[in-house]
Structure formats: C-alpha cells, structure tokens
Coordinates of N, CA and C in Angstrom, one line a residue:
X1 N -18.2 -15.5 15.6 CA -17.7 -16.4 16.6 C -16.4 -16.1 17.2
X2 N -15.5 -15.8 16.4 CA -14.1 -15.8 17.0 C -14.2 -14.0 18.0
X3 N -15.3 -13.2 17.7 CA -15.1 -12.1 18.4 C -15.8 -12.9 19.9
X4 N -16.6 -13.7 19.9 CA -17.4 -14.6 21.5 C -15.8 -14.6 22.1
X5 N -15.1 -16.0 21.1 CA -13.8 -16.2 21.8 C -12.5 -15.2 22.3
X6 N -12.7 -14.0 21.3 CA -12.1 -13.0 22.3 C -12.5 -11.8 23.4
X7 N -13.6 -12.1 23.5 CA -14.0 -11.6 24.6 C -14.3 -12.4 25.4
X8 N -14.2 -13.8 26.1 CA -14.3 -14.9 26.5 C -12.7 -14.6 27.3
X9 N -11.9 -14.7 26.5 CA -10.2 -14.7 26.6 C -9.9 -13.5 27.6
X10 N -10.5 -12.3 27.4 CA -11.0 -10.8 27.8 C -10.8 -11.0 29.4
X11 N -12.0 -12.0 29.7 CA -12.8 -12.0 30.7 C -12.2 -13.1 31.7
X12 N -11.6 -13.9 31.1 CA -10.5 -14.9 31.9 C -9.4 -14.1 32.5
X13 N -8.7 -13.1 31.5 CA -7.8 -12.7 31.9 C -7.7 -11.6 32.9
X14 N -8.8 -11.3 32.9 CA -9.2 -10.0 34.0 C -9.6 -10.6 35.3
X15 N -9.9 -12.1 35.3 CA -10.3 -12.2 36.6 C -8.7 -12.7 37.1
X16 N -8.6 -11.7 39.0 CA -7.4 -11.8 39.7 C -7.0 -13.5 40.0
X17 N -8.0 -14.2 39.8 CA -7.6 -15.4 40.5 C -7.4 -16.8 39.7
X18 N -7.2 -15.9 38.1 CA -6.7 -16.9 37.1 C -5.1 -16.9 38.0
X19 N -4.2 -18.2 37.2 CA -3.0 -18.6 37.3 C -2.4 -18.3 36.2
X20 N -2.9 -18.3 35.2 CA -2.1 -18.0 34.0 C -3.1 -17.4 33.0
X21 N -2.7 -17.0 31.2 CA -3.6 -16.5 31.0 C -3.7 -17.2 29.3
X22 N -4.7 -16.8 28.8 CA -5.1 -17.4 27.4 C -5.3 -16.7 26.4
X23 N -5.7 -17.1 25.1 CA -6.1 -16.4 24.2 C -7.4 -16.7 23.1
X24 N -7.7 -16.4 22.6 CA -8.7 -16.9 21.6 C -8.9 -18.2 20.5
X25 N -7.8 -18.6 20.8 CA -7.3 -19.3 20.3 C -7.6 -20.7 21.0
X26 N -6.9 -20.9 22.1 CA -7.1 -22.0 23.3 C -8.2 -21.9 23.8
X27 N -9.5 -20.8 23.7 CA -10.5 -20.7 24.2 C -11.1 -21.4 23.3
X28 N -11.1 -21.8 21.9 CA -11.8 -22.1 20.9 C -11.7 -23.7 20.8
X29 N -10.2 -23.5 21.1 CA -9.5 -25.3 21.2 C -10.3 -26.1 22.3
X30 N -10.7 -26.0 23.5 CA -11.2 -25.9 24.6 C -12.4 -26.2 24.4
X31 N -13.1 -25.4 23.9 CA -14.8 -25.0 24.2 C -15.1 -26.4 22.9
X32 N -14.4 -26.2 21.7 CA -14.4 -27.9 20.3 C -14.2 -29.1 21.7
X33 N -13.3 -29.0 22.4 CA -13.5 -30.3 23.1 C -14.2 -30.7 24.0
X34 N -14.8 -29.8 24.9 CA -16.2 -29.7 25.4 C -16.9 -30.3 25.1
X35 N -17.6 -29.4 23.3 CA -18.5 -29.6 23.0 C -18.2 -31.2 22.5
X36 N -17.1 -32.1 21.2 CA -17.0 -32.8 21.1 C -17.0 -34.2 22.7
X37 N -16.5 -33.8 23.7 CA -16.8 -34.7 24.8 C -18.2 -34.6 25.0
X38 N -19.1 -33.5 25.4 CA -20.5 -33.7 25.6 C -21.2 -34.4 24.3
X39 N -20.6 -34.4 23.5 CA -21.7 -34.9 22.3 C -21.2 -36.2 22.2
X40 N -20.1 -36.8 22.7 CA -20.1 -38.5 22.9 C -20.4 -38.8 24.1
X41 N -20.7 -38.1 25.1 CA -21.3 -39.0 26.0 C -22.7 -38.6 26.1
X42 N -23.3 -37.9 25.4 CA -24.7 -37.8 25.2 C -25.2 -38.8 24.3
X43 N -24.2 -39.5 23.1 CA -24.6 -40.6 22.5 C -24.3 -41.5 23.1
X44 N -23.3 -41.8 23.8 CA -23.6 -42.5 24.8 C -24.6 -43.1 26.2
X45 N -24.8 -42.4 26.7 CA -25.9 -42.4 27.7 C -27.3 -42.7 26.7
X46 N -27.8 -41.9 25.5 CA -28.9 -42.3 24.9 C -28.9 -43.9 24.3
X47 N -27.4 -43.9 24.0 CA -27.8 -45.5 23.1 C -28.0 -47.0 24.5
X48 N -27.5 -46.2 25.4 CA -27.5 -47.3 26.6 C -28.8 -47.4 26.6
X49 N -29.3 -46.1 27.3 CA -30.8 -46.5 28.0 C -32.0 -46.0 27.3
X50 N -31.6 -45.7 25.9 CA -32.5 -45.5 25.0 C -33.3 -44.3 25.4
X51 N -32.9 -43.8 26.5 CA -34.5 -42.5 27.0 C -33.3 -41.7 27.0
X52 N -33.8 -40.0 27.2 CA -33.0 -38.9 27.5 C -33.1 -38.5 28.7
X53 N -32.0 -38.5 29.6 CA -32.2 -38.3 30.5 C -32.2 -36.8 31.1
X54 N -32.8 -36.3 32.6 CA -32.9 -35.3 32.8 C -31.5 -34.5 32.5
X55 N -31.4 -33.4 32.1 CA -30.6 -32.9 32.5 C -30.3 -31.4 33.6
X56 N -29.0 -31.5 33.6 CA -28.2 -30.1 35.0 C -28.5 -29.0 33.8
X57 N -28.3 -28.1 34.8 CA -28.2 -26.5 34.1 C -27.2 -26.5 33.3
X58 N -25.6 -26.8 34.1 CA -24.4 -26.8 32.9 C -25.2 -27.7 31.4
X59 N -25.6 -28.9 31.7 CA -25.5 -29.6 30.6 C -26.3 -29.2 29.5
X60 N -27.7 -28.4 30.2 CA -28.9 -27.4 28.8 C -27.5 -26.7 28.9
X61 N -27.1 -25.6 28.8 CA -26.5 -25.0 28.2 C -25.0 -25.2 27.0
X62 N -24.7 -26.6 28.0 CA -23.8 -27.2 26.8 C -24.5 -27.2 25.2
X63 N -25.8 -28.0 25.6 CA -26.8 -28.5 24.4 C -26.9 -27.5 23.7
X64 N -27.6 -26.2 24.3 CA -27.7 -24.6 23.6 C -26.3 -24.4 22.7
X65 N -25.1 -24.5 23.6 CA -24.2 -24.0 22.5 C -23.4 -25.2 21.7
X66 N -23.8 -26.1 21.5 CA -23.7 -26.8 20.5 C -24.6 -26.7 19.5
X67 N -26.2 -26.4 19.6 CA -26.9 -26.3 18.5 C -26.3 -25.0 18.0
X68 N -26.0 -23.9 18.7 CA -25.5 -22.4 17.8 C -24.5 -22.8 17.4
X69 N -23.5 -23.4 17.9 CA -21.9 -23.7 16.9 C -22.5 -24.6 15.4
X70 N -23.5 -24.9 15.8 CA -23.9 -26.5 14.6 C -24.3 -25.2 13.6
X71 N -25.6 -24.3 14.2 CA -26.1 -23.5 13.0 C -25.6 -22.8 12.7
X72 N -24.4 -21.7 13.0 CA -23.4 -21.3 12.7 C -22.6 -21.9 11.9
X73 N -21.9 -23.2 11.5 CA -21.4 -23.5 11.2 C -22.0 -23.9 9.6
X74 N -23.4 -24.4 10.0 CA -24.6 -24.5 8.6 C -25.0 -23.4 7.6
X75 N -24.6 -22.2 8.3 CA -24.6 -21.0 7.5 C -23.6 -20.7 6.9
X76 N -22.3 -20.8 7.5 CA -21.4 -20.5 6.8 C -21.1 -21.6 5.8
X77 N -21.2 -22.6 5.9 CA -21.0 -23.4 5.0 C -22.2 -23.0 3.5
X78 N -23.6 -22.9 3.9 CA -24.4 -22.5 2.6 C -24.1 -20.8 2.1
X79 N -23.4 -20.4 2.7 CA -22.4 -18.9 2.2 C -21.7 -19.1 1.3
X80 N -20.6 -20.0 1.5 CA -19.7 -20.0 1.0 C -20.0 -21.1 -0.1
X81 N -21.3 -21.6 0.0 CA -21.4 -22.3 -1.3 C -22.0 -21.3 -2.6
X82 N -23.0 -20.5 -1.6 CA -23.2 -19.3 -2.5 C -22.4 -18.6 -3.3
X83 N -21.5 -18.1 -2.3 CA -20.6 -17.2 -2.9 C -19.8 -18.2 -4.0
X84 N -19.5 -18.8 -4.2 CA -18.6 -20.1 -4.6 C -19.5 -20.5 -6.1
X85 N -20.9 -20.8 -6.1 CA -21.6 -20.3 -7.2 C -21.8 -19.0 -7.9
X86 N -21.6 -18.0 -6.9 CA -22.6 -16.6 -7.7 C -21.0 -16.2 -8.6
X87 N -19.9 -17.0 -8.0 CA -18.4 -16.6 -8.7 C -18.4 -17.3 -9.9
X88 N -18.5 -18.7 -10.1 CA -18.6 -19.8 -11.1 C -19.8 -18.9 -12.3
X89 N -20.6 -18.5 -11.6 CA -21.7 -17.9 -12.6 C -20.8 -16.7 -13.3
X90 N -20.5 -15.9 -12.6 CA -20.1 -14.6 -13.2 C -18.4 -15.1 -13.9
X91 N -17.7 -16.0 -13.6 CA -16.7 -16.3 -14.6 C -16.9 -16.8 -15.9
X92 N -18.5 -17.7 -15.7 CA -18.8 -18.3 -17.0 C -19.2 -17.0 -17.8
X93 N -20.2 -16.2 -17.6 CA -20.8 -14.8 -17.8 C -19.7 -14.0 -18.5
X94 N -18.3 -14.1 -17.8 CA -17.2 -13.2 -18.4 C -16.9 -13.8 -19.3
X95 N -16.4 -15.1 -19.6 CA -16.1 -16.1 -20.9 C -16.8 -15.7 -21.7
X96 N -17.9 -15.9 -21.5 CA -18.9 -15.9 -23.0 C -18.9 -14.7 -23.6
X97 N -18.7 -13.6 -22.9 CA -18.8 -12.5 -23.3 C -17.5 -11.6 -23.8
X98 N -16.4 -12.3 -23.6 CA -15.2 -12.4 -24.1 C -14.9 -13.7 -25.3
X99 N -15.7 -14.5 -25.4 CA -16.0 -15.3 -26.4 C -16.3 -14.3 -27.8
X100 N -17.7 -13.8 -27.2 CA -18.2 -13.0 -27.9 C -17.6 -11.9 -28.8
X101 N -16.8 -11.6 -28.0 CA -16.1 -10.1 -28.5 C -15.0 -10.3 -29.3
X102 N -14.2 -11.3 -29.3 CA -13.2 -11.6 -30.0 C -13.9 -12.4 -31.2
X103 N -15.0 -13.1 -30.9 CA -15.9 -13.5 -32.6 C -16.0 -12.3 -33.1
X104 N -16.8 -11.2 -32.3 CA -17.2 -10.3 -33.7 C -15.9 -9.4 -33.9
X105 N -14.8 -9.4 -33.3 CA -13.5 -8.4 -33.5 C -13.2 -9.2 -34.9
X106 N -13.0 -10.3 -34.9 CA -12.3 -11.6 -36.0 C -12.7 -11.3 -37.2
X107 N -14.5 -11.2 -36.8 CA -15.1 -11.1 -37.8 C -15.3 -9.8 -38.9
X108 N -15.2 -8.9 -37.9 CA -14.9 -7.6 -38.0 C -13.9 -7.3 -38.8
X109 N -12.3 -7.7 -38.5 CA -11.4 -7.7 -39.2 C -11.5 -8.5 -40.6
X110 N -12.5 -9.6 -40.7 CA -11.9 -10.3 -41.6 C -13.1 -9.8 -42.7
X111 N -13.7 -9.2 -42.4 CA -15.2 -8.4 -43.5 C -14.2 -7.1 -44.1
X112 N -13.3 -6.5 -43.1 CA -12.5 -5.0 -43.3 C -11.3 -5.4 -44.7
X113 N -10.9 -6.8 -44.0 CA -10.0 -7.5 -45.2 C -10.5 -7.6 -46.6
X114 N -11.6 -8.1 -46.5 CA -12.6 -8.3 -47.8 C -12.5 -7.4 -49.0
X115 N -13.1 -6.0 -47.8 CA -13.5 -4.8 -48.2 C -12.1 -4.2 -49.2
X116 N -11.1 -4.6 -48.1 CA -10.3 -3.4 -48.9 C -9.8 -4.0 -49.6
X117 N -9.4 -5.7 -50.0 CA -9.1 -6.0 -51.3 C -10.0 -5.8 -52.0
X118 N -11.1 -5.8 -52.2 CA -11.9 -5.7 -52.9 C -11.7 -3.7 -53.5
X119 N -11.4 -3.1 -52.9 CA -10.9 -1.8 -53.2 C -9.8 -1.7 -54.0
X120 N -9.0 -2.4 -53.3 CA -7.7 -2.6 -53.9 C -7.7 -2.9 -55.5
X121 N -8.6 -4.4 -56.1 CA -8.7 -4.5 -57.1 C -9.3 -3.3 -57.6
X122 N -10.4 -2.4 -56.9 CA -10.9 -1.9 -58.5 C -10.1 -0.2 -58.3
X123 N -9.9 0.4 -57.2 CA -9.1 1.3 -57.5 C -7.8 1.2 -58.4
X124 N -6.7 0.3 -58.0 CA -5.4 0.4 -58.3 C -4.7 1.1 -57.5
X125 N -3.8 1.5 -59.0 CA -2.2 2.6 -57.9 C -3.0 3.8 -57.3
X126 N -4.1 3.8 -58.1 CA -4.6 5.6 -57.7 C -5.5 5.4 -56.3
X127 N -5.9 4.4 -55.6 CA -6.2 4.3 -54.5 C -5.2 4.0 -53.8
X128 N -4.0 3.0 -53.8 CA -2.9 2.9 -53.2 C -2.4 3.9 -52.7
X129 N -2.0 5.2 -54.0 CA -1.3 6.5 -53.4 C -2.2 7.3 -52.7
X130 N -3.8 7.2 -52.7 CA -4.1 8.3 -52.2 C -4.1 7.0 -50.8
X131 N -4.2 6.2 -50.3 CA -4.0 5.7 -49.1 C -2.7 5.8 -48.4
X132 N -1.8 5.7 -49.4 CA 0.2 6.0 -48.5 C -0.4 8.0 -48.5
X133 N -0.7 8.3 -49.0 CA -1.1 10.1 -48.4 C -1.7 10.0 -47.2
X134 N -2.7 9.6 -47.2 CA -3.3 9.1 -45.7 C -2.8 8.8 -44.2
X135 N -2.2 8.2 -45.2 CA -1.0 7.0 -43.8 C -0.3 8.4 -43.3
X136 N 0.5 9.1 -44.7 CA 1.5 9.8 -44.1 C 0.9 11.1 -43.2
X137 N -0.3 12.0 -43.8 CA -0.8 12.7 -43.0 C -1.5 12.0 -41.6
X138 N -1.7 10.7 -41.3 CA -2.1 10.5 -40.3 C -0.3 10.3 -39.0
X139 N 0.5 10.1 -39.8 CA 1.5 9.7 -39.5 C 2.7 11.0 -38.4
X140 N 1.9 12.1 -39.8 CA 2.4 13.5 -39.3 C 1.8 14.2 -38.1
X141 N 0.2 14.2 -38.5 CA -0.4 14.2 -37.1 C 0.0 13.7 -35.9
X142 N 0.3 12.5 -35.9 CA 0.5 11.5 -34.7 C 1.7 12.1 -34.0
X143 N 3.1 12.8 -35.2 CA 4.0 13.4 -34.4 C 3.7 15.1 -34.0
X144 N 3.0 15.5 -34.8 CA 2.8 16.6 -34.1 C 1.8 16.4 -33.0
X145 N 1.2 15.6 -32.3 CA 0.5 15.4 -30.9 C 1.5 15.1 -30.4
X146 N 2.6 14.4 -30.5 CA 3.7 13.9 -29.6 C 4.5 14.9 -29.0
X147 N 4.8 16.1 -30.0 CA 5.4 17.0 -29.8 C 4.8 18.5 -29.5
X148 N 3.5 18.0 -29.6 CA 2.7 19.2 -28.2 C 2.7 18.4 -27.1
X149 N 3.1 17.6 -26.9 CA 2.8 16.9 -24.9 C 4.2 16.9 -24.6
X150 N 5.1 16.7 -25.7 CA 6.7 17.1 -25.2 C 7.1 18.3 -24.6
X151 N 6.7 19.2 -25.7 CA 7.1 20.5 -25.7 C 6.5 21.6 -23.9
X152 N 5.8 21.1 -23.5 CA 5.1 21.4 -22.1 C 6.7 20.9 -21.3
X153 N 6.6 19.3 -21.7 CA 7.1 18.6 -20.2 C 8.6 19.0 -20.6
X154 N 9.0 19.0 -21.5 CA 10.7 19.8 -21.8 C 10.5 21.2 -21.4
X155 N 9.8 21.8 -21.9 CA 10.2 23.5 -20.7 C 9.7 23.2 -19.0
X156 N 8.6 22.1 -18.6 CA 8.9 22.0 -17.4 C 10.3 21.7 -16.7
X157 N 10.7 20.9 -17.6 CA 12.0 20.3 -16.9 C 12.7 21.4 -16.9
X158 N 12.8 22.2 -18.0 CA 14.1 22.9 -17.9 C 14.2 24.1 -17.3
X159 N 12.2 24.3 -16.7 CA 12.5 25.6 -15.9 C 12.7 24.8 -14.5
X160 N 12.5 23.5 -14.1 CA 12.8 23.4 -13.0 C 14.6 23.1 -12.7
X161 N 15.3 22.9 -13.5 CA 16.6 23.2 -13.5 C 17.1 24.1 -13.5
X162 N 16.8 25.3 -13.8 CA 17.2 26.6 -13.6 C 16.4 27.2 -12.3
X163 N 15.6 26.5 -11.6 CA 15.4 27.3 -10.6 C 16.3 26.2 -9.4
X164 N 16.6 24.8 -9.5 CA 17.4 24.6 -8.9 C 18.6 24.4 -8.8
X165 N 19.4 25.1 -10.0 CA 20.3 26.1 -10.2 C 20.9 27.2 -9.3
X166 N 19.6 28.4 -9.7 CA 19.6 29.1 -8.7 C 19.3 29.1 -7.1
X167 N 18.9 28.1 -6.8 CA 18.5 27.9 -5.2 C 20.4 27.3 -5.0
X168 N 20.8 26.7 -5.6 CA 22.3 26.4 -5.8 C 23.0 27.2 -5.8
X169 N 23.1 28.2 -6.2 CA 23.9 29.9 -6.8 C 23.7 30.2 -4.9
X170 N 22.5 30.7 -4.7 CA 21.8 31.5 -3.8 C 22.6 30.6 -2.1
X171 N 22.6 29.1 -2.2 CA 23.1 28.3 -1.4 C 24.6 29.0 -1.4
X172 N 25.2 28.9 -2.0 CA 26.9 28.8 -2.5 C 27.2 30.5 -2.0
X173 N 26.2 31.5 -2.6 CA 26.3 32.8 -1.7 C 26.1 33.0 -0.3
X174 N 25.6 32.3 0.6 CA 25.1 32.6 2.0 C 26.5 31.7 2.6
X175 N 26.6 30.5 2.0 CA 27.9 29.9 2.6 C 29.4 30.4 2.4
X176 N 29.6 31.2 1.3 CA 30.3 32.2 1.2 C 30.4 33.7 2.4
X177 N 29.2 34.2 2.1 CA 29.2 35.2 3.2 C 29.7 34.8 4.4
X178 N 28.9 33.1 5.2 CA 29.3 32.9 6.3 C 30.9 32.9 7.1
X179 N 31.2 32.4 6.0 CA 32.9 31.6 5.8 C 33.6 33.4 6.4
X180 N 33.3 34.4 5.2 CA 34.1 35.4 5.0 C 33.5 36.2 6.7
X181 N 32.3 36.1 7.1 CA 31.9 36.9 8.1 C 32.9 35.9 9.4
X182 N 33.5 34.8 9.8 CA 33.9 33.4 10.2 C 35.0 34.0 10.5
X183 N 35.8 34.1 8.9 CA 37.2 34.4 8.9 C 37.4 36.0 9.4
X184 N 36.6 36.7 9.4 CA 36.7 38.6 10.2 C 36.7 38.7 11.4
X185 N 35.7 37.8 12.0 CA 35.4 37.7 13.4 C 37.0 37.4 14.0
X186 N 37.2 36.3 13.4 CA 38.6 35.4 13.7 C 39.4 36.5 13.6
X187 N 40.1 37.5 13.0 CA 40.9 38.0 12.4 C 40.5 39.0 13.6
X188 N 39.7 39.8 14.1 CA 39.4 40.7 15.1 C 39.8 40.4 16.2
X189 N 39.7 38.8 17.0 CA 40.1 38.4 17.8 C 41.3 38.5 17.5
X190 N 41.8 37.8 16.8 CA 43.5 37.8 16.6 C 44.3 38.8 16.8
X191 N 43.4 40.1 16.3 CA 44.5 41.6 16.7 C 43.8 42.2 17.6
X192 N 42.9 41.9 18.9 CA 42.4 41.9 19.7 C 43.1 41.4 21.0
X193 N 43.4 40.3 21.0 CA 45.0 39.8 21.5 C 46.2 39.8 21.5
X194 N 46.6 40.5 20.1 CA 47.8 40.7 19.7 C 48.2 42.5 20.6
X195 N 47.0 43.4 20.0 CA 46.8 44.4 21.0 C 47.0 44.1 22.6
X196 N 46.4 43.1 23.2 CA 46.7 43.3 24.5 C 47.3 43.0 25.4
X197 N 48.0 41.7 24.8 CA 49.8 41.7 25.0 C 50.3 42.9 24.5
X198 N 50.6 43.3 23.5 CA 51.8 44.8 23.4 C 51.3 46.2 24.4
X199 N 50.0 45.8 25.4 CA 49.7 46.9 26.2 C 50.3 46.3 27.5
X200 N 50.5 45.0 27.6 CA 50.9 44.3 28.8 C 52.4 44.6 28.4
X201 N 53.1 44.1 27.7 CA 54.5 44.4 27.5 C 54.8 45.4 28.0
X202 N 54.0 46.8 27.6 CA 54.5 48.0 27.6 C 54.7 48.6 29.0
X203 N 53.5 48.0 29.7 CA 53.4 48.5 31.3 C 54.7 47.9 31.6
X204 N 54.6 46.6 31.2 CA 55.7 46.0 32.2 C 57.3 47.0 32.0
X205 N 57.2 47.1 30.8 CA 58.6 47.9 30.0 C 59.1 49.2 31.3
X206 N 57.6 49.8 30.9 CA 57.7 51.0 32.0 C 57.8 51.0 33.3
X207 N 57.3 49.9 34.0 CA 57.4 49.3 35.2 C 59.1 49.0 35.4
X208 N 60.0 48.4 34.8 CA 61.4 48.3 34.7 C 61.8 49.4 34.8
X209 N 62.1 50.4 33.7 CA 62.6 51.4 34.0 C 62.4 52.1 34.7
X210 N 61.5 52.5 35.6 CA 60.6 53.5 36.5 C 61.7 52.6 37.9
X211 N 61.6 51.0 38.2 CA 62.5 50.9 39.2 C 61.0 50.4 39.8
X212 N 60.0 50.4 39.4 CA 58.5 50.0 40.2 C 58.6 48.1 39.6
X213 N 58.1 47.7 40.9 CA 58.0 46.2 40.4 C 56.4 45.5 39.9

C-alpha cells in the first residue's frame, strides 16, 4: 500500500499544473478521509431511505477502494496475529527445552557428586593423590597449549616490529640523503654567485684602469 501512495505522490508531482506538491504521506492522509467521508455518508443516505441508491462512476470506485483498503487491512491484521503466535509458540518451545537441559545438567552433576564421594570413601588418600596427579598433568597440559598459541603470536609481533623498525631506518635514510642532496644544491648556487660577482668586479676593475667606462 504505501508503494500505491508513492507512486500516486510520483504522479501528482509530475503533472505541470499542480500548484504545489506532496508526498506519500498526505496522499494517505487524504485518500483515509475520503474514504472515511464516503463511508458516513453512504450510511447515511442508506439509513434515510433504506434502499441503495444508484451510484456515479467516482462513487463505484470509491466503494472498490474501500473494500481493498478493508481486505488489506484484514490480512495484515491475521499476519500479524500469525506471526505473533508462531513467536509465543517457539518461545514456549525454547523454555521448555532450556527447562530441560538444565534438569538433566543438575541432575547430571548431582549423580557425578554421588559417584565421586562414593569413590572418595572407598579409595582414600590413594585415589585422592592419584587425582591431584591428574589435576596437575591436566593443568600442565592446559599451559603447554597456551604457550603454543603464544609462542606464534609473540614471534608475530616481534617480527612485525623489526620490520617496522626497518621501514623506519630505511625512512630516516632517504630523508637524510634528501636534506644532504638540498644542502649541495644550495651550496653550488652559493659559489655560483659568489663566482659571478668576483667576474663582474673584475671587468669593472679592468674597465677603470684601462680609462674605458
């Protein structure tokens, strides 16, 4: 519906001999009071004279697009009741099933409890120590996987700092070079000028004594 009302808006606005212009919005606003005016004085006129009277061409088509806004509007509404159940269904679905899982985790744990006091009494210390063995080789393992996933990402890092190190070195040499190539240029001009003043002097020098102006 709202794509009708903007292409509706489209079509207003393109004709040269609108005055001003609209949008989908005020086309919507508009077209609800229409329809709401046609539909009270259609109950009107029927409850006066009890019959239906003929109608104009505008007014069948008023009729037509009031029945599509009605059934349009009858659909979305049993949509969104749909959807609005098929949700309620599947949240209840996830509860129970999360119900579920933490009964048998509970239960789970509390059979494991059983078990191992029940070990507890009939082993003793000699199942105690061979379980702190356990713990500890499980414990050693755990850090030797820590420190094979370390050992990667520490030589990553530290070869990526030595190469941006060197991209730093390699920087700091080209800016160097520039500087020193900067300050030569400069220095060639300088006795470049200095040269050709002491060749102007000299003429002039010669120019004096000779008696030539």
């Amino acid at each position: 519906m709202t794509a009708r009302y903007q292409q509706a808006a489209e079509k207003f606005n393109y004709d040269p001999t609108t005055r001003w212009e609209t949008d989908n919005k005020h086309v919507k606003d508009r077209f609800f009071r229409l329809k709401n005016s046609f539909e009270k004085l259609e109950k009107t006129i029927r409850d006066k004279s009890g019959v239906e009277e003929e109608l104009t061409p505008t007014e069948k088509l008023l009729v037509t697009m009031v029945e599509e806004c009605d059934a349009h509007k009858q659909r979305t509404d049993a949509e969104r009741k749909e959807k609005t159940a098929t949700e309620e269904e599947l949240t209840r679905k996830g509860k129970v099933v999360r119900d579920l899982a933490m009964s048998c985790r509970t239960d789970g744990a509390a059979s494991g409890m059983s078990a191992l006091e029940s070990e507890n009494d009939k082993g003793g210390s000699k199942k105690t120590r061979a379980r702190s063995r356990a713990r500890t080789q499980a414990d050693n393992g755990d850090e030797e996987e820590i420190v094979a996933l370390l050992e990667p990402a520490e030589a990553r890092k530290e070869e990526l700092a030595s190469r941006k190190l060197s991209l730093r070195e390699q920087q700091l040499a080209h800016d160097r070079a520039l500087l020193e190539e900067a300050l030569q240029r400069r220095a060639e001009i300088g006795l470049s000028a200095c040269g050709g003043r002491h060749k102007t002097l000299t003429l002039q020098r010669q120019h004096v004594l000779s008696g030539r102006p």
